XYZ file of N, CA and C in Angstrom:
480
model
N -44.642 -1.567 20.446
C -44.912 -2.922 20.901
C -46.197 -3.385 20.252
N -46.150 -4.500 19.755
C -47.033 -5.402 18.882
C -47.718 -5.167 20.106
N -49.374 -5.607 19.860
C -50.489 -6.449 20.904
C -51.304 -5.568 21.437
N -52.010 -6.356 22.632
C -53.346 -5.589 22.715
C -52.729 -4.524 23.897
N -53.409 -3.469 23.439
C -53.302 -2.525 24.310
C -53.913 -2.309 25.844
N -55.122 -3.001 26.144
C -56.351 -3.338 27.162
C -55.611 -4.035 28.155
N -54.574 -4.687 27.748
C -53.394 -5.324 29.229
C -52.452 -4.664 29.747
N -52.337 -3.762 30.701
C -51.121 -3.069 30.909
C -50.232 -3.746 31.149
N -50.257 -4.864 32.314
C -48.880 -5.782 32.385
C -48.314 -6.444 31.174
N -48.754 -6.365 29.671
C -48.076 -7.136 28.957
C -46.625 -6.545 28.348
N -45.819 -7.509 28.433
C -44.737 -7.443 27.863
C -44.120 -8.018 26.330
N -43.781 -7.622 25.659
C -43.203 -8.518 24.768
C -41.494 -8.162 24.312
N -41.238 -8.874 25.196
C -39.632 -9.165 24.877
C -38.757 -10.363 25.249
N -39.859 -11.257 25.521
C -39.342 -12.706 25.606
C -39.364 -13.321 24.570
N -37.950 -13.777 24.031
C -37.670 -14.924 22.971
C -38.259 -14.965 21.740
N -38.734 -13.345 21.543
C -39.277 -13.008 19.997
C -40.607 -12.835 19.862
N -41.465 -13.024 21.040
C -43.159 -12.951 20.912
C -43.405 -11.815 20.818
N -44.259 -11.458 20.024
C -44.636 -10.358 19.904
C -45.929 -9.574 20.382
N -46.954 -10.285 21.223
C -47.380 -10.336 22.411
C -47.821 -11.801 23.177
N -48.635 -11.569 24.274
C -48.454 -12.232 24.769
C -50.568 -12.563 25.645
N -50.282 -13.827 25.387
C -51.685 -14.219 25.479
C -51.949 -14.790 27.246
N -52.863 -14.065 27.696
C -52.891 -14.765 28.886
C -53.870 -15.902 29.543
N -54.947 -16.401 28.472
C -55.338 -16.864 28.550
C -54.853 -18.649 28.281
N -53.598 -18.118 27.888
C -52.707 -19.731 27.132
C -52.153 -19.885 28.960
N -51.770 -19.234 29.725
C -51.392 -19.323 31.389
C -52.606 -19.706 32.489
N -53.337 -18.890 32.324
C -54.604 -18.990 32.976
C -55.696 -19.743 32.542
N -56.067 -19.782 31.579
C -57.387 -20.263 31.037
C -58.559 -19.278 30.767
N -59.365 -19.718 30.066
C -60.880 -18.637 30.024
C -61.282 -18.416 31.625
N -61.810 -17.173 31.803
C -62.444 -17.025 32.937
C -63.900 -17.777 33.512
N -64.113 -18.479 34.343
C -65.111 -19.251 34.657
C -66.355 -18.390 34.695
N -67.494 -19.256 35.047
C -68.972 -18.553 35.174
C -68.667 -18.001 36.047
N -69.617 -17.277 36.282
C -69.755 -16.157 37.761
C -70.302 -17.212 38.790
N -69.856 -16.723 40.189
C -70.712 -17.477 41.009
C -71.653 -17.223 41.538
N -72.481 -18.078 42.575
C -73.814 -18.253 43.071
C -73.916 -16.823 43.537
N -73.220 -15.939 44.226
C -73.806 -14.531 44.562
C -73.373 -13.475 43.623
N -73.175 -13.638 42.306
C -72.077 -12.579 41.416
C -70.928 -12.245 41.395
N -70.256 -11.852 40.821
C -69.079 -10.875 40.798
C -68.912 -10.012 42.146
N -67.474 -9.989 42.356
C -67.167 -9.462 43.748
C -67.814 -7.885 43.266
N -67.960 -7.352 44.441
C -67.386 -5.191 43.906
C -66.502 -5.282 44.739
N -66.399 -3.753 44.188
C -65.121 -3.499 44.756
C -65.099 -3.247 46.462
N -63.734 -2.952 46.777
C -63.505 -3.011 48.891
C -64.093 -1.679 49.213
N -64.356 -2.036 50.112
C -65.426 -1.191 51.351
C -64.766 -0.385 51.569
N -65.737 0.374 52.429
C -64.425 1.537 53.487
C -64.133 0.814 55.106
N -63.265 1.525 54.958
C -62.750 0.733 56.911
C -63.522 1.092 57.504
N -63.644 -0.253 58.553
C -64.773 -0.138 59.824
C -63.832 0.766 60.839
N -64.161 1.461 61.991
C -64.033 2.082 63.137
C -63.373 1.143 63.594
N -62.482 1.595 64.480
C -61.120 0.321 65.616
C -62.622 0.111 66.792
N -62.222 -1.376 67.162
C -62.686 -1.440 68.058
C -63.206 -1.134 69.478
N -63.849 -1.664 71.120
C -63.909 -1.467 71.867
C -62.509 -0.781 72.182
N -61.306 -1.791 72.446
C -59.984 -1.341 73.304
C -59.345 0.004 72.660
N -59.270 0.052 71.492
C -58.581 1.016 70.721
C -57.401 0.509 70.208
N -56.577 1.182 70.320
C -54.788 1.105 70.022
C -54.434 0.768 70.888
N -53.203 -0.254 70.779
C -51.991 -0.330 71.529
C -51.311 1.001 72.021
N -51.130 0.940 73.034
C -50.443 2.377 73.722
C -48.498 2.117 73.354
N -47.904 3.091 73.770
C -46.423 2.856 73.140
C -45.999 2.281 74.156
N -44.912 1.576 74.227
C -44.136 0.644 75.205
C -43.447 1.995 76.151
N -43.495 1.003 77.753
C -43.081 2.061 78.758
C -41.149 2.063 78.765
N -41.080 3.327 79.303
C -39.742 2.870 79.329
C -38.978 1.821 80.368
N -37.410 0.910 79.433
C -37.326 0.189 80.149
C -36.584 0.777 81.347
N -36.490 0.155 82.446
C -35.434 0.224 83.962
C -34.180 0.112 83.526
N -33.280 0.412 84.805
C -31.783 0.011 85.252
C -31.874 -0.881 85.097
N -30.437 -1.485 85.043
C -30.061 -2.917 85.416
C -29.512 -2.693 86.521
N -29.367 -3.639 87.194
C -28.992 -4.061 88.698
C -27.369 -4.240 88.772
N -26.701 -4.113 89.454
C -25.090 -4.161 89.613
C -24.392 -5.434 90.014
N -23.383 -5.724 89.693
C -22.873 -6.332 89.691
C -23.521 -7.664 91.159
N -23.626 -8.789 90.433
C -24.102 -10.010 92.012
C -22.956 -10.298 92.654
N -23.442 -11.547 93.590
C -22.016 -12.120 94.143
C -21.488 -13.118 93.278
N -20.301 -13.380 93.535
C -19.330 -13.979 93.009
C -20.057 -15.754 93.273
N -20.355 -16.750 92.141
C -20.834 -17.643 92.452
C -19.826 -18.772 92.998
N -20.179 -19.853 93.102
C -19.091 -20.745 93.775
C -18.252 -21.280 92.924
N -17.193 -21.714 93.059
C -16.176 -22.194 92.363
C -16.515 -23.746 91.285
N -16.058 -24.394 90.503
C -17.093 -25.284 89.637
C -16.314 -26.580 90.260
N -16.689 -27.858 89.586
C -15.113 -29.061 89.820
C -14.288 -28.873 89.373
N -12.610 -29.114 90.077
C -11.739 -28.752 89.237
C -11.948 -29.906 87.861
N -10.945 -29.693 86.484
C -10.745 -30.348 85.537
C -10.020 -31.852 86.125
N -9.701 -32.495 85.107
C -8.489 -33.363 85.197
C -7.310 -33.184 85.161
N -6.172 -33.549 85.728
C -4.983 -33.123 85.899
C -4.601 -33.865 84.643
N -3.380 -33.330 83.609
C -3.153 -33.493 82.399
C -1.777 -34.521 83.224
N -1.437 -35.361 82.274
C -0.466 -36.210 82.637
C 0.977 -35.271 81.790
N 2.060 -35.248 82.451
C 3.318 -34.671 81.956
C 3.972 -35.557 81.179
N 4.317 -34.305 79.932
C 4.824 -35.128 78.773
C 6.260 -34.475 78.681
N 7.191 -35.356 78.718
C 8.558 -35.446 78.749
C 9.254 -35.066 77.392
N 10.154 -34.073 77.637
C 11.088 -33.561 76.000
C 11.289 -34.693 75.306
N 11.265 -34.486 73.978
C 11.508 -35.643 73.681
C 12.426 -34.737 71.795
N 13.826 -35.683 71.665
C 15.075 -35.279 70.639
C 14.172 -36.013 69.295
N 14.333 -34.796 68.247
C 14.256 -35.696 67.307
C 15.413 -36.297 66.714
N 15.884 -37.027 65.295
C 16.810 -37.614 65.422
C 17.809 -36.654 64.472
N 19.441 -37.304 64.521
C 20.242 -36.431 63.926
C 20.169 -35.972 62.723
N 20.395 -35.154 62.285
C 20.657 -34.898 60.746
C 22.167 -35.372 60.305
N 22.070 -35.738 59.212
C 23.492 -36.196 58.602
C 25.056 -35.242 59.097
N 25.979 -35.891 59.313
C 27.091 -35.214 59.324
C 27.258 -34.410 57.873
N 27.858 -33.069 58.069
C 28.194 -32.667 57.290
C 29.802 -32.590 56.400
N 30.100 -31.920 55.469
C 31.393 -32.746 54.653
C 32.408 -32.238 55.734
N 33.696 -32.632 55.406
C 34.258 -32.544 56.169
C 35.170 -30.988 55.821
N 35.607 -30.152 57.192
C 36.195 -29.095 56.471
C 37.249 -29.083 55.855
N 38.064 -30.453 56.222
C 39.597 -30.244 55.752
C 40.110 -31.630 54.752
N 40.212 -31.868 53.703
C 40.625 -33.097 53.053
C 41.559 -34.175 54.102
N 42.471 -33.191 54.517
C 43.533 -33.469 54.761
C 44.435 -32.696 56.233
N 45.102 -32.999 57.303
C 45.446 -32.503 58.004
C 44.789 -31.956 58.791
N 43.417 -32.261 59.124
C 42.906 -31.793 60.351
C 41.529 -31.064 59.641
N 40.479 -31.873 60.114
C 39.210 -30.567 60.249
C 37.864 -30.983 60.938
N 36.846 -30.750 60.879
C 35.730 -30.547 61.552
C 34.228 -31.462 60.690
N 33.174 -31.963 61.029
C 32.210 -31.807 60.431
C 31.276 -31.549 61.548
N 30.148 -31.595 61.327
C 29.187 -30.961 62.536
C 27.537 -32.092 62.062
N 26.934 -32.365 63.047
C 25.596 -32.568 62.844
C 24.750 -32.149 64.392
N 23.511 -31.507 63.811
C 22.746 -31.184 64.768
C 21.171 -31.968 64.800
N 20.182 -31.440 65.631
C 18.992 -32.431 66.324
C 18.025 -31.307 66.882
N 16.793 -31.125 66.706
C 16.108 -30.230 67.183
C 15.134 -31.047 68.006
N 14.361 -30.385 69.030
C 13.105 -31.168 69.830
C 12.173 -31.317 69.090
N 11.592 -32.576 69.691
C 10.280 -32.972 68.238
C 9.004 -32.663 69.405
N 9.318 -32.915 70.742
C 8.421 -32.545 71.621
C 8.502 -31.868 72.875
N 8.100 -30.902 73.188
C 8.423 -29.816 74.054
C 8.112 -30.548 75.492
N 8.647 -30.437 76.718
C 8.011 -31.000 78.283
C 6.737 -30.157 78.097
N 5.609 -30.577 78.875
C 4.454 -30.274 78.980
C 4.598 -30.517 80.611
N 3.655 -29.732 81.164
C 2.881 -30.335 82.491
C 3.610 -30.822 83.389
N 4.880 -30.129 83.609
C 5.454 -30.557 84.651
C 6.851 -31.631 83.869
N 6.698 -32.419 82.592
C 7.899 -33.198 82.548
C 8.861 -33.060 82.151
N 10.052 -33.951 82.019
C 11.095 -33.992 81.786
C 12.002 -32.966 80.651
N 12.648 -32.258 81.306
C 13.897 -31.375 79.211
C 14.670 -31.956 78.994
N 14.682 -31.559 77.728
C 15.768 -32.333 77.371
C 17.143 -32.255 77.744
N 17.716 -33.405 77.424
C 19.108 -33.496 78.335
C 19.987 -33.609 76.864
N 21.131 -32.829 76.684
C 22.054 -33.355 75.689
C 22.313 -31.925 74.969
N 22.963 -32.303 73.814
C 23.736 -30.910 73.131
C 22.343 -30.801 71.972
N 22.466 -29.538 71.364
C 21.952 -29.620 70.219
C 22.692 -29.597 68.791
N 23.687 -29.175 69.158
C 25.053 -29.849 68.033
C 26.035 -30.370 68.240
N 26.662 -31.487 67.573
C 27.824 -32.340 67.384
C 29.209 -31.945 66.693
N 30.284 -32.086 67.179
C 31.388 -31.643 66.144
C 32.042 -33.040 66.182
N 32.862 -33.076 65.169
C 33.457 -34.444 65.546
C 34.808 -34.187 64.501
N 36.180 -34.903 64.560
C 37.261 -34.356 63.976
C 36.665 -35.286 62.466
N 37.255 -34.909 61.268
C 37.350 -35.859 60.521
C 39.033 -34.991 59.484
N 39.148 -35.652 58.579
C 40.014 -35.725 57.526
C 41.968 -35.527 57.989
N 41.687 -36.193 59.030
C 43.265 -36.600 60.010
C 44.125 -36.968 59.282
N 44.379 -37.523 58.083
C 45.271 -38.083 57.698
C 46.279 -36.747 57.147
N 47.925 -37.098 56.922
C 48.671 -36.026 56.535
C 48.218 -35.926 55.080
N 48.590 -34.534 55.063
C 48.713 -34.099 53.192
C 49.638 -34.737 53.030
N 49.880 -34.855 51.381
C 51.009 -34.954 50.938
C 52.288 -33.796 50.964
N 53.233 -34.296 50.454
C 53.919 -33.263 50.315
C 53.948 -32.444 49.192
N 53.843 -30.886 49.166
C 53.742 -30.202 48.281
C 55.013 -29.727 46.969
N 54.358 -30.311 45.895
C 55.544 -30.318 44.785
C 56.046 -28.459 44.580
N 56.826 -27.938 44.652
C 56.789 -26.763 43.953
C 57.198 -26.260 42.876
N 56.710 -25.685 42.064
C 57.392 -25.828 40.612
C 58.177 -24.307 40.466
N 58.827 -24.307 39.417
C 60.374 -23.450 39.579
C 59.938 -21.784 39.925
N 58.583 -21.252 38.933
C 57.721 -19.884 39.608
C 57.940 -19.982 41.105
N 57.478 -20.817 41.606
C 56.868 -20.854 43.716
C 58.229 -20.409 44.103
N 59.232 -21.833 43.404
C 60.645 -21.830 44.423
C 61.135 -20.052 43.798
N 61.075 -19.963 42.697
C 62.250 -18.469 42.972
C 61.484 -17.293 43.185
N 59.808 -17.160 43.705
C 59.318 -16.329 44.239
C 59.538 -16.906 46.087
N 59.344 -17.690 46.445
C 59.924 -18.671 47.750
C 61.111 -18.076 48.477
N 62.219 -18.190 47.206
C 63.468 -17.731 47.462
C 63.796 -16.280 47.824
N 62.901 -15.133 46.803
C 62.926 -14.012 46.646
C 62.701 -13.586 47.769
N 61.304 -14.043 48.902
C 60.825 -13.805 49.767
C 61.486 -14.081 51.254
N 62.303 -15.323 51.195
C 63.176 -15.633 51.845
C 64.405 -14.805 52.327
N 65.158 -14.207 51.230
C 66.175 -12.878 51.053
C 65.441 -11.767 51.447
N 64.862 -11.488 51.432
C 64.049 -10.133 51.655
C 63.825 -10.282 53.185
N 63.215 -11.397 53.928
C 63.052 -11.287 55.153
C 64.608 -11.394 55.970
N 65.400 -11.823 55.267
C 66.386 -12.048 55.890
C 67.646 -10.754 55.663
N 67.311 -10.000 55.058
C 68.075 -8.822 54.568
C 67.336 -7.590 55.044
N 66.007 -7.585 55.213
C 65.306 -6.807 56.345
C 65.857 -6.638 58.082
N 66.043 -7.926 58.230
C 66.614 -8.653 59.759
C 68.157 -7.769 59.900
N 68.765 -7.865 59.055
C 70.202 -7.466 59.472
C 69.840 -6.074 59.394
């Protein structure tokens, strides 16, 4: 390490200096004052009249359980809040094109009774018929009818 040796705190490894001046931080040291230069610290005076603090006594029990204090005001009585449906969800498709089928829609609670009020009253799912109208009639082409037929003889030649 570059610099004067007579400073023990100096460092040089900030940002390339290669030592470090302390008089550029501080300034020259002033005159001495009206009674000189300090010396150096004394020796310790003797403890006083009282002496030392003595060590803390030990602490006590605690005491058991008191009486039970008095009861406080009651609160406010909460006003009762009544079930309340949210609304339907869409019907769904229908199961059957044709000749009979089903769709369904359901509804969940949007607000629970509270405090005493009202539940809800009603279903939580809907069925309802839809796709009533007849099929048509079914064409069969000549495969169906002479497997149709095949099946026909067979049950009927089983029978006898």
């Amino acid at each position: 390490v570059k610099g004067r040796k007579d400073w023990p705190g100096l460092r040089a490894d900030f940002f390339g200096c290669d030592y470090f001046d302390l008089h550029r931080l501080r300034g020259p040291p002033g005159p001495p004052g009206k009674n000189g230069v300090p010396g150096p610290p004394g020796d310790r005076g003797s403890p006083g009249k009282d002496g030392h603090q003595g060590l803390a006594g030990v602490k006590g029990i605690h005491g058991g359980v008191g009486k039970r204090g008095l009861p406080g005001i009651p609160g406010p009585i909460p006003e009762p809040v009544n079930c309340l449906w949210d609304v339907w969800s869409p019907w769904t498709a229908c199961s059957a094109t044709c000749g009979g089928g089903f769709k369904r829609r359901e509804r969940n609670i949007k607000k629970y009774p509270q405090n005493g009020g009202d539940n809800c009253n009603g279903l939580t799912f809907a069925y309802g018929m839809c796709g009533q109208e007849s099929c048509p009639a079914m064409v069969e082409t000549k495969s169906q009818a002479s497997s149709n037929a095949t099946a026909a003889a067979s049950k009927t030649g089983s029978a006898t």
